[in-house]
Amino acid sequence: MADQKEQRVCVKFCFLLGKTAAETVGMLRQAFNDDVLGKSQVYKWFSHFKSGNMSTEDMPRPGRPSTGRYDENIAKIKCAIDEDRRKTIDQLSEETNISWSTVQRILTEGLHMRRVSAKFVPRLLGDDQRENRVNVCRDLKSEVQNDPEFLKRIVTGDESWCYGYDPESKQSSSQWKTPTSPRPKKARQVRSNVKTMLICFFDVNGIVHKEFVPPGQTVNQHFYLDVLRRLRESVRRKRSEMWRNGNWLLHHDNAPAHTALTVRQFLTSNNMVIVPHPPYSRDLAPSDFFLFPRMKRSLKGKQFRDVDEVKENTLKALNSIQPQEFQHCFEQWQKRWDKCINTHGQYFKGD
């Protein structure tokens, strides 16, 4: 297109000669053919000249503020967000006296931020709890460095519910789809009331002891003492070398039944050494990050009629876990110690 500024000068020339806007449009078309200003633009410039403004420069129009002003607004929004990351765009706009659309653009384009929901974690950890997590992980790493066989001597375990129906996770229920196929739908589902609790202990070589809690029985300190007695017998039968050496170690979490006085006295009297475990740290418990999720993966989304069927399929799922998976679990445990230390005790990504 011909220079628009040149055509504006021509429009001004016609205006000063007393030509009408319609006549000017015709003359421009004759002079510039297809590269002519539009009719509405010509009428607009006639109105502009009639108002007394004879400039042919572009008229100022609203738009993105100057770079300096925009940078100043970014700083204001960043300061407000740093004070409270839950503030909405409405709140930020009112607080900084910046328009809603500008605040939204600053957040997404200037600060490259997006609003996300809070991630659920076992607990909001205090400074002392984070420090304790780091210290425990460092102590465990030190044990491995001093004794390469340390992890092979650990028997770890915990309790978990097994359900007659446990809904599929969002990931496991996902499907491949083409751009034109409809998105799959899934109704909200809840776990079945048919359930039983499994207690399971394992080491680097596989399952050492497993049992189901009798219906109506609470896992209290008295019941857990009986479990530990049966665990010792299982270690004697299945891990005879560790039993003879008397150097096996027990790892469990800090549930009340596990830390009761009578339980601690039993452990001491039987020379059972406990591997330390920081409170509120499921991400550092092999049962929680490996065994139970791995076991339940093949059970989710399936319907079992009664407790006996739940038990039968749970045992099948347990028995399907290969020896190398247990070895990999203990390797991952060490990597989780490093992650915990590197995040200064915070729950880390992938927990």
Coordinates of C-alpha atoms in Angstrom, one line a residue:
M1 CA 0.0 0.0 0.0
A2 CA 1.1 3.5 -0.8
D3 CA 2.4 5.6 2.2
Q4 CA -0.6 6.3 4.3
K5 CA 0.9 9.5 5.7
E6 CA 1.3 10.7 2.0
Q7 CA -2.4 10.1 1.5
R8 CA -3.3 11.9 4.7
V9 CA -1.5 15.0 3.3
C10 CA -3.6 14.6 0.1
V11 CA -6.8 14.4 2.2
K12 CA -5.8 17.6 4.1
F13 CA -5.0 19.3 0.7
C14 CA -8.5 18.4 -0.6
F15 CA -10.1 19.6 2.7
L16 CA -8.3 22.9 2.4
L17 CA -9.6 23.3 -1.2
G18 CA -13.1 22.9 0.1
K19 CA -13.7 19.4 -1.4
T20 CA -16.2 17.1 0.3
A21 CA -15.2 13.8 1.9
A22 CA -17.0 11.9 -0.9
E23 CA -15.2 13.9 -3.6
T24 CA -11.9 13.3 -1.8
V25 CA -12.5 9.5 -1.7
G26 CA -13.1 9.5 -5.5
M27 CA -10.0 11.5 -6.2
L28 CA -7.8 9.2 -4.0
R29 CA -9.1 6.1 -5.7
Q30 CA -8.3 7.7 -9.1
A31 CA -4.8 8.6 -8.0
F32 CA -3.8 5.5 -5.9
N33 CA -6.1 2.8 -7.4
D34 CA -6.3 -0.2 -5.0
D35 CA -3.8 1.1 -2.5
V36 CA -6.1 3.8 -1.3
L37 CA -7.3 4.7 2.2
G38 CA -10.7 3.4 3.1
K39 CA -13.8 5.5 3.0
S40 CA -14.2 5.5 6.8
Q41 CA -10.6 6.6 7.3
V42 CA -11.1 9.6 4.9
Y43 CA -14.3 10.7 6.7
K44 CA -12.4 10.2 10.0
W45 CA -9.6 12.6 8.9
F46 CA -12.2 15.1 7.6
S47 CA -13.7 15.2 11.1
H48 CA -10.3 15.5 12.6
F49 CA -9.5 18.6 10.4
K50 CA -12.9 20.1 11.1
S51 CA -12.2 20.0 14.8
G52 CA -9.3 22.4 14.2
N53 CA -6.5 19.8 14.5
M54 CA -4.6 20.0 11.2
S55 CA -1.9 17.4 12.1
T56 CA -1.6 14.4 9.8
E57 CA 0.3 12.4 12.5
D58 CA -1.4 9.3 14.1
M59 CA -3.7 10.3 16.9
P60 CA -2.8 9.0 20.3
R61 CA -4.8 5.9 21.3
P62 CA -5.1 3.8 24.4
G63 CA -3.1 0.7 24.5
R64 CA -0.2 -1.0 26.4
P65 CA 1.5 1.6 28.6
S66 CA 5.1 2.6 28.0
T67 CA 7.8 0.2 28.9
G68 CA 8.9 2.1 31.9
R69 CA 5.3 2.3 33.3
Y70 CA 4.7 -1.4 32.5
D71 CA 7.9 -2.4 34.4
E72 CA 6.8 -0.3 37.3
N73 CA 3.4 -2.1 37.4
I74 CA 5.2 -5.5 37.2
A75 CA 7.1 -4.5 40.3
K76 CA 4.0 -3.5 42.1
I77 CA 2.2 -6.8 41.3
K78 CA 5.2 -8.9 42.2
C79 CA 5.5 -7.2 45.6
A80 CA 1.8 -7.7 46.3
I81 CA 1.9 -11.4 45.2
D82 CA 5.0 -12.0 47.4
E83 CA 3.0 -10.8 50.4
D84 CA 0.2 -13.3 49.8
R85 CA 0.1 -15.7 46.8
R86 CA -3.6 -16.4 47.4
K87 CA -4.7 -12.9 46.3
T88 CA -7.1 -12.8 43.3
I89 CA -6.8 -10.6 40.3
D90 CA -9.7 -8.5 41.6
Q91 CA -7.8 -8.0 44.9
L92 CA -4.6 -7.2 43.2
S93 CA -6.3 -4.7 40.8
E94 CA -8.0 -2.9 43.7
E95 CA -4.8 -2.9 45.9
T96 CA -2.5 -1.5 43.1
N97 CA -5.0 0.6 41.2
I98 CA -4.1 -1.2 38.0
S99 CA -6.8 -2.4 35.6
W100 CA -7.9 -6.0 35.8
S101 CA -6.7 -6.9 32.3
T102 CA -3.3 -5.4 32.9
V103 CA -2.9 -7.3 36.2
Q104 CA -3.9 -10.5 34.4
R105 CA -1.4 -9.8 31.6
I106 CA 1.4 -9.0 34.1
L107 CA 0.8 -12.3 36.0
T108 CA 0.7 -14.5 32.9
E109 CA 3.1 -12.7 30.5
G110 CA 5.3 -10.6 32.7
L111 CA 5.8 -12.9 35.7
H112 CA 4.9 -16.2 33.9
M113 CA 2.7 -17.3 36.7
R114 CA -0.4 -19.4 36.8
R115 CA -2.9 -20.1 39.5
V116 CA -2.9 -23.7 40.8
S117 CA -4.6 -25.5 43.7
A118 CA -2.6 -26.3 46.8
K119 CA -1.1 -29.8 46.9
F120 CA -2.2 -32.0 49.7
V121 CA 0.7 -33.2 51.9
P122 CA 0.7 -35.3 55.0
R123 CA 1.4 -32.3 57.2
L124 CA 2.6 -28.7 57.0
L125 CA 6.1 -29.3 58.4
G126 CA 7.6 -27.0 61.0
D127 CA 11.3 -26.0 61.0
D128 CA 12.1 -28.6 63.7
Q129 CA 10.3 -31.4 61.7
R130 CA 12.1 -30.6 58.5
E131 CA 15.4 -30.5 60.3
N132 CA 14.6 -33.9 61.9
R133 CA 13.9 -35.4 58.4
V134 CA 17.2 -34.2 57.1
N135 CA 19.1 -35.4 60.1
V136 CA 17.5 -38.9 59.9
C137 CA 18.3 -39.1 56.2
R138 CA 21.9 -38.1 56.8
D139 CA 22.3 -40.7 59.6
L140 CA 21.0 -43.4 57.3
K141 CA 23.3 -42.4 54.5
S142 CA 26.2 -42.5 57.0
E143 CA 25.1 -46.0 58.1
V144 CA 25.2 -47.2 54.4
Q145 CA 28.7 -45.7 53.9
N146 CA 30.0 -47.4 57.1
D147 CA 28.3 -50.7 56.4
P148 CA 27.5 -51.6 52.7
E149 CA 25.3 -54.5 54.0
F150 CA 23.2 -52.1 56.1
L151 CA 20.1 -52.1 53.8
K152 CA 20.2 -55.8 53.3
R153 CA 19.7 -56.3 57.1
I154 CA 16.5 -54.1 57.3
V155 CA 13.0 -55.6 57.6
T156 CA 10.4 -52.9 57.0
G157 CA 6.6 -53.0 57.2
D158 CA 3.3 -51.3 57.9
E159 CA -0.5 -51.7 57.8
S160 CA -2.9 -50.8 55.0
W161 CA -6.6 -51.2 54.2
C162 CA -7.5 -53.4 51.2
Y163 CA -11.0 -52.7 49.8
G164 CA -13.7 -54.7 48.0
Y165 CA -13.8 -51.9 45.5
D166 CA -11.1 -49.2 45.2
P167 CA -11.7 -46.7 42.4
E168 CA -9.2 -46.3 39.6
S169 CA -6.8 -43.4 39.9
K170 CA -7.1 -40.6 37.4
Q171 CA -4.0 -41.7 35.7
S172 CA -4.9 -45.4 35.4
S173 CA -8.4 -44.5 34.0
S174 CA -7.0 -42.2 31.2
Q175 CA -7.4 -43.2 27.6
W176 CA -5.9 -42.2 24.2
K177 CA -8.2 -40.2 22.0
T178 CA -8.1 -38.5 18.6
P179 CA -8.8 -34.8 18.3
T180 CA -12.3 -35.5 17.0
S181 CA -13.3 -38.3 19.5
P182 CA -15.2 -37.2 22.6
R183 CA -13.5 -37.0 26.0
P184 CA -14.1 -40.1 28.1
K185 CA -16.3 -39.6 31.2
K186 CA -16.1 -41.1 34.6
A187 CA -18.6 -40.8 37.4
R188 CA -17.4 -40.0 40.9
Q189 CA -16.9 -43.3 42.9
V190 CA -16.1 -44.2 46.5
R191 CA -14.4 -47.1 48.1
S192 CA -16.4 -50.1 49.2
N193 CA -17.4 -50.8 52.8
V194 CA -16.1 -54.3 52.3
K195 CA -12.5 -54.1 53.5
T196 CA -9.7 -55.8 55.5
M197 CA -6.4 -54.6 56.9
L198 CA -3.2 -56.1 55.8
I199 CA 0.0 -56.1 57.8
C200 CA 3.1 -56.8 55.8
F201 CA 6.9 -56.8 56.4
F202 CA 9.5 -57.2 53.7
D203 CA 13.2 -56.8 53.0
V204 CA 15.4 -56.4 49.9
N205 CA 14.7 -60.0 48.9
G206 CA 10.9 -60.0 49.2
I207 CA 8.0 -60.6 51.7
V208 CA 9.1 -61.8 55.1
H209 CA 5.8 -61.8 57.0
K210 CA 2.2 -61.0 56.1
E211 CA -1.2 -61.3 57.9
F212 CA -4.7 -59.9 57.9
V213 CA -6.1 -58.2 61.0
P214 CA -9.1 -60.1 62.3
P215 CA -12.5 -58.3 61.8
G216 CA -13.2 -55.9 64.6
Q217 CA -9.7 -55.9 65.9
T218 CA -7.9 -52.6 66.4
V219 CA -4.2 -52.4 65.8
N220 CA -3.3 -51.3 69.3
Q221 CA -0.1 -52.0 71.2
H222 CA -1.2 -55.3 72.5
F223 CA -2.1 -56.6 69.1
Y224 CA 1.1 -55.2 67.6
L225 CA 3.1 -57.1 70.2
D226 CA 1.6 -60.3 69.0
V227 CA 2.4 -59.3 65.4
L228 CA 6.0 -58.7 66.3
R229 CA 6.3 -62.1 67.9
R230 CA 5.0 -63.7 64.7
L231 CA 7.4 -61.5 62.7
R232 CA 10.3 -62.8 64.7
E233 CA 9.2 -66.4 64.0
S234 CA 9.0 -65.6 60.3
V235 CA 12.5 -64.1 60.3
R236 CA 13.8 -67.2 62.0
R237 CA 12.2 -69.4 59.3
K238 CA 12.7 -67.4 56.2
R239 CA 15.9 -65.4 57.0
S240 CA 17.8 -68.0 59.0
E241 CA 21.2 -66.4 58.4
M242 CA 20.1 -63.0 59.7
W243 CA 18.4 -64.7 62.6
R244 CA 21.6 -66.6 63.5
N245 CA 23.7 -63.5 63.2
G246 CA 21.2 -61.5 65.2
N247 CA 22.0 -58.4 63.2
W248 CA 18.6 -57.8 61.5
L249 CA 17.0 -54.4 61.9
L250 CA 13.3 -53.4 62.1
H251 CA 11.9 -50.3 60.4
H252 CA 8.4 -49.1 60.9
D253 CA 6.7 -45.7 61.2
N254 CA 5.8 -43.7 64.3
A255 CA 2.1 -44.9 64.7
P256 CA 1.0 -45.0 68.4
A257 CA 0.9 -48.8 68.4
H258 CA 4.5 -48.9 67.1
T259 CA 5.9 -46.5 69.7
A260 CA 4.0 -47.6 72.8
L261 CA 6.0 -48.2 76.0
T262 CA 5.2 -51.9 76.1
V263 CA 6.3 -52.3 72.4
R264 CA 9.6 -50.5 73.1
Q265 CA 10.3 -52.7 76.1
F266 CA 9.6 -55.8 74.0
L267 CA 12.0 -54.6 71.3
T268 CA 14.7 -53.9 73.9
S269 CA 14.3 -57.2 75.7
N270 CA 14.7 -59.0 72.4
N271 CA 17.6 -57.0 71.1
M272 CA 15.6 -55.7 68.2
V273 CA 17.3 -52.6 66.8
I274 CA 15.0 -50.0 65.3
V275 CA 15.9 -48.0 62.1
P276 CA 14.9 -44.4 62.8
H277 CA 12.0 -42.9 60.9
P278 CA 11.0 -39.2 61.0
P279 CA 7.4 -38.4 61.9
Y280 CA 4.9 -37.5 59.1
S281 CA 7.2 -39.0 56.4
R282 CA 5.3 -41.4 54.3
D283 CA 7.5 -40.3 51.4
L284 CA 10.4 -42.0 53.2
A285 CA 8.6 -45.2 54.2
P286 CA 9.1 -48.1 51.7
S287 CA 5.7 -49.6 52.4
D288 CA 4.0 -46.3 51.5
F289 CA 6.0 -45.3 48.4
F290 CA 6.5 -48.8 47.0
L291 CA 4.8 -51.9 48.5
F292 CA 1.2 -50.8 49.0
P293 CA 0.9 -48.7 45.8
R294 CA 2.4 -51.5 43.8
M295 CA 0.2 -54.1 45.3
K296 CA -3.0 -52.1 44.9
R297 CA -2.3 -51.1 41.3
S298 CA -3.7 -54.4 40.0
L299 CA -6.7 -54.2 42.4
K300 CA -8.0 -50.8 41.6
G301 CA -11.2 -50.7 39.7
K302 CA -12.1 -54.3 40.4
Q303 CA -15.1 -55.4 42.4
F304 CA -14.8 -58.1 45.1
R305 CA -17.9 -59.6 46.7
D306 CA -16.6 -60.2 50.2
V307 CA -13.6 -60.1 52.5
D308 CA -12.4 -63.5 51.5
E309 CA -12.2 -62.5 47.9
V310 CA -10.4 -59.3 48.9
K311 CA -7.8 -61.4 50.8
E312 CA -7.4 -63.9 48.0
N313 CA -6.7 -61.2 45.3
T314 CA -4.5 -59.1 47.7
L315 CA -2.3 -62.2 48.2
K316 CA -2.1 -62.8 44.5
A317 CA -1.1 -59.1 43.9
L318 CA 1.6 -59.5 46.6
N319 CA 3.0 -62.7 45.2
S320 CA 3.2 -61.1 41.7
I321 CA 5.8 -58.6 42.9
Q322 CA 9.2 -59.7 41.5
P323 CA 12.4 -59.9 43.6
Q324 CA 14.1 -57.3 41.5
E325 CA 11.3 -54.8 42.4
F326 CA 12.1 -55.1 46.1
Q327 CA 15.8 -54.5 45.3
H328 CA 14.8 -51.4 43.2
C329 CA 12.7 -50.2 46.1
F330 CA 15.6 -50.1 48.5
E331 CA 17.7 -48.3 45.8
Q332 CA 14.9 -45.7 45.5
W333 CA 14.8 -45.4 49.3
Q334 CA 18.4 -44.2 49.3
K335 CA 17.6 -41.7 46.5
R336 CA 14.7 -40.4 48.5
W337 CA 17.1 -39.6 51.4
D338 CA 19.2 -37.5 49.0
K339 CA 16.0 -35.7 47.7
C340 CA 14.9 -35.0 51.3
I341 CA 18.3 -33.5 52.1
N342 CA 18.4 -31.5 48.9
T343 CA 15.0 -30.0 49.6
H344 CA 16.0 -29.2 53.2
G345 CA 13.4 -31.5 54.7
Q346 CA 10.4 -30.5 52.6
Y347 CA 8.2 -33.0 50.8
F348 CA 9.8 -33.4 47.5
K349 CA 8.5 -33.7 43.9
G350 CA 7.4 -37.2 43.0
D351 CA 6.5 -38.2 46.6

